[in-house]
Coordinates of C-alpha atoms in Angstrom, one line a residue:
M225 CA 11.8 -0.3 11.2
S226 CA 11.5 3.3 10.4
S227 CA 14.8 5.0 11.3
G228 CA 13.9 8.6 10.4
G229 CA 12.3 9.6 13.7
A230 CA 8.8 9.2 15.1
I231 CA 6.0 8.1 12.9
D232 CA 2.9 10.3 12.8
Y233 CA 0.3 7.5 12.9
R234 CA -2.7 9.8 13.4
G235 CA -1.5 12.1 10.6
A236 CA -0.8 9.2 8.3
L237 CA -4.3 7.7 8.8
E238 CA -5.9 11.1 8.3
A239 CA -3.9 11.7 5.1
V240 CA -4.8 8.2 3.8
E241 CA -8.5 8.8 4.4
R242 CA -8.4 12.2 2.7
I243 CA -6.7 10.6 -0.4
L244 CA -9.3 7.8 -0.5
N245 CA -12.2 10.2 -0.1
R246 CA -10.9 12.2 -3.1
G247 CA -10.8 9.0 -5.1
G248 CA -9.5 8.7 -8.6
N249 CA -7.5 6.3 -10.7
A250 CA -6.6 3.2 -8.6
E251 CA -2.9 3.5 -9.5
D252 CA -2.7 7.2 -8.7
V253 CA -4.6 6.7 -5.4
L254 CA -2.4 3.9 -4.2
R255 CA 0.8 5.8 -5.1
A256 CA -0.5 8.8 -3.2
V257 CA -1.3 6.7 -0.2
L258 CA 2.3 5.2 -0.1
E259 CA 3.8 8.7 -0.6
A260 CA 1.6 10.1 2.3
L261 CA 2.7 7.2 4.6
H262 CA 6.4 7.8 3.6
S263 CA 6.2 11.5 4.2
R264 CA 4.8 10.9 7.8
G265 CA 7.8 8.9 8.9
I266 CA 7.3 5.4 7.4
S267 CA 10.6 4.6 5.8
F268 CA 9.3 1.8 3.5
A269 CA 5.8 1.0 2.2
R270 CA 4.8 -1.5 -0.4
V271 CA 1.6 -2.8 -2.0
Q272 CA 1.7 -6.1 -3.8
L273 CA -1.0 -7.8 -5.8
A274 CA -2.1 -11.4 -5.5
G275 CA -1.7 -13.3 -8.7
S276 CA -1.8 -16.9 -9.8
D277 CA 1.9 -17.4 -9.0
G278 CA 1.7 -15.6 -5.6
L279 CA 2.3 -12.0 -4.8
T280 CA 3.6 -9.7 -7.5
D281 CA 5.3 -6.4 -7.2
G282 CA 3.0 -3.4 -7.3
F283 CA 4.2 -0.1 -5.9
A284 CA 6.8 0.8 -3.2
V285 CA 8.4 3.9 -1.7
G286 CA 11.6 4.0 0.3
E287 CA 14.2 1.3 0.7
P288 CA 13.1 -2.1 1.8
D289 CA 13.3 -2.3 5.6
E290 CA 12.1 -4.7 8.3
G291 CA 8.4 -4.3 8.9
I292 CA 4.9 -5.9 9.1
A293 CA 3.0 -7.2 6.1
A294 CA -0.8 -7.6 6.3
P295 CA -3.1 -9.2 3.7
V296 CA -5.3 -6.9 1.7
V297 CA -8.7 -8.6 1.6
Y298 CA -11.8 -7.8 -0.5
G299 CA -15.0 -9.7 -0.5
G300 CA -13.4 -12.4 1.6
S301 CA -10.5 -13.0 -0.8
E302 CA -6.9 -12.1 -0.4
I303 CA -6.2 -9.7 -3.3
G304 CA -2.8 -8.4 -2.2
S305 CA -0.5 -7.4 0.6
L306 CA 0.5 -4.2 2.3
E307 CA 4.0 -4.0 3.9
L308 CA 5.0 -1.1 6.1
A309 CA 8.2 -0.5 8.1
V310 CA 6.4 0.0 11.4
D311 CA 5.9 -2.0 14.5
D312 CA 2.2 -1.5 14.9
R313 CA 0.3 -4.4 13.3
A314 CA -3.1 -2.8 14.0
F315 CA -2.1 0.2 12.0
V316 CA -0.9 -1.9 9.0
E317 CA -4.2 -3.9 9.1
R318 CA -6.2 -0.7 9.2
V319 CA -4.5 0.8 6.2
A320 CA -4.8 -2.6 4.3
T321 CA -8.5 -2.5 4.9
L322 CA -8.8 1.1 3.9
I323 CA -7.0 0.6 0.5
S324 CA -8.7 -2.7 -0.4
H325 CA -11.2 -1.1 -2.8
Y326 CA -8.4 0.4 -4.8
V327 CA -6.2 -2.7 -4.7
V328 CA -9.0 -4.8 -6.2
R329 CA -9.6 -2.2 -8.9
L330 CA -5.9 -2.2 -9.7
G331 CA -5.9 -6.0 -9.8
T332 CA -8.6 -6.0 -12.4
L333 CA -6.3 -4.1 -14.7
G334 CA -4.0 -7.1 -14.9
D335 CA -0.9 -6.7 -17.0
A336 CA -1.5 -3.0 -17.7
I337 CA 0.0 -2.3 -14.3
C338 CA 2.1 -5.4 -13.4
G339 CA 3.7 -7.3 -16.1
P340 CA 3.8 -11.1 -16.3
R341 CA 6.9 -11.2 -14.1
G342 CA 5.4 -8.9 -11.5
R343 CA 7.4 -5.9 -12.6
S344 CA 5.7 -2.5 -12.2
A345 CA 4.9 -0.9 -15.5
G346 CA 7.2 2.0 -16.2
S347 CA 9.9 0.9 -13.7
S348 CA 13.4 0.2 -14.9

């Protein structure tokens, strides 16, 4: 779980909602959401996309840490996963619901973002 002190859950949700309300490119919005969560005390945050071979890497901030993963669902279908290094399942599920519109948009871009092996484009 997050080891850098207390997590500002309220501030994190407010920041996520502000980012989503501003809108923009799905990739930019999701990266901004993860950065906002990280800056408010969440030591690790990751969004993964659902593909034909299971979940593929999407975006992450921080070092992998024990946490909670929640499915990202859109239109009744699981389109990805959100994993956060927190111990509050309701918080993870709320953020997963909030970002679902952007995850589905990102998923429709296919290999432009995630290569065939699930590697994030531009990562080394």
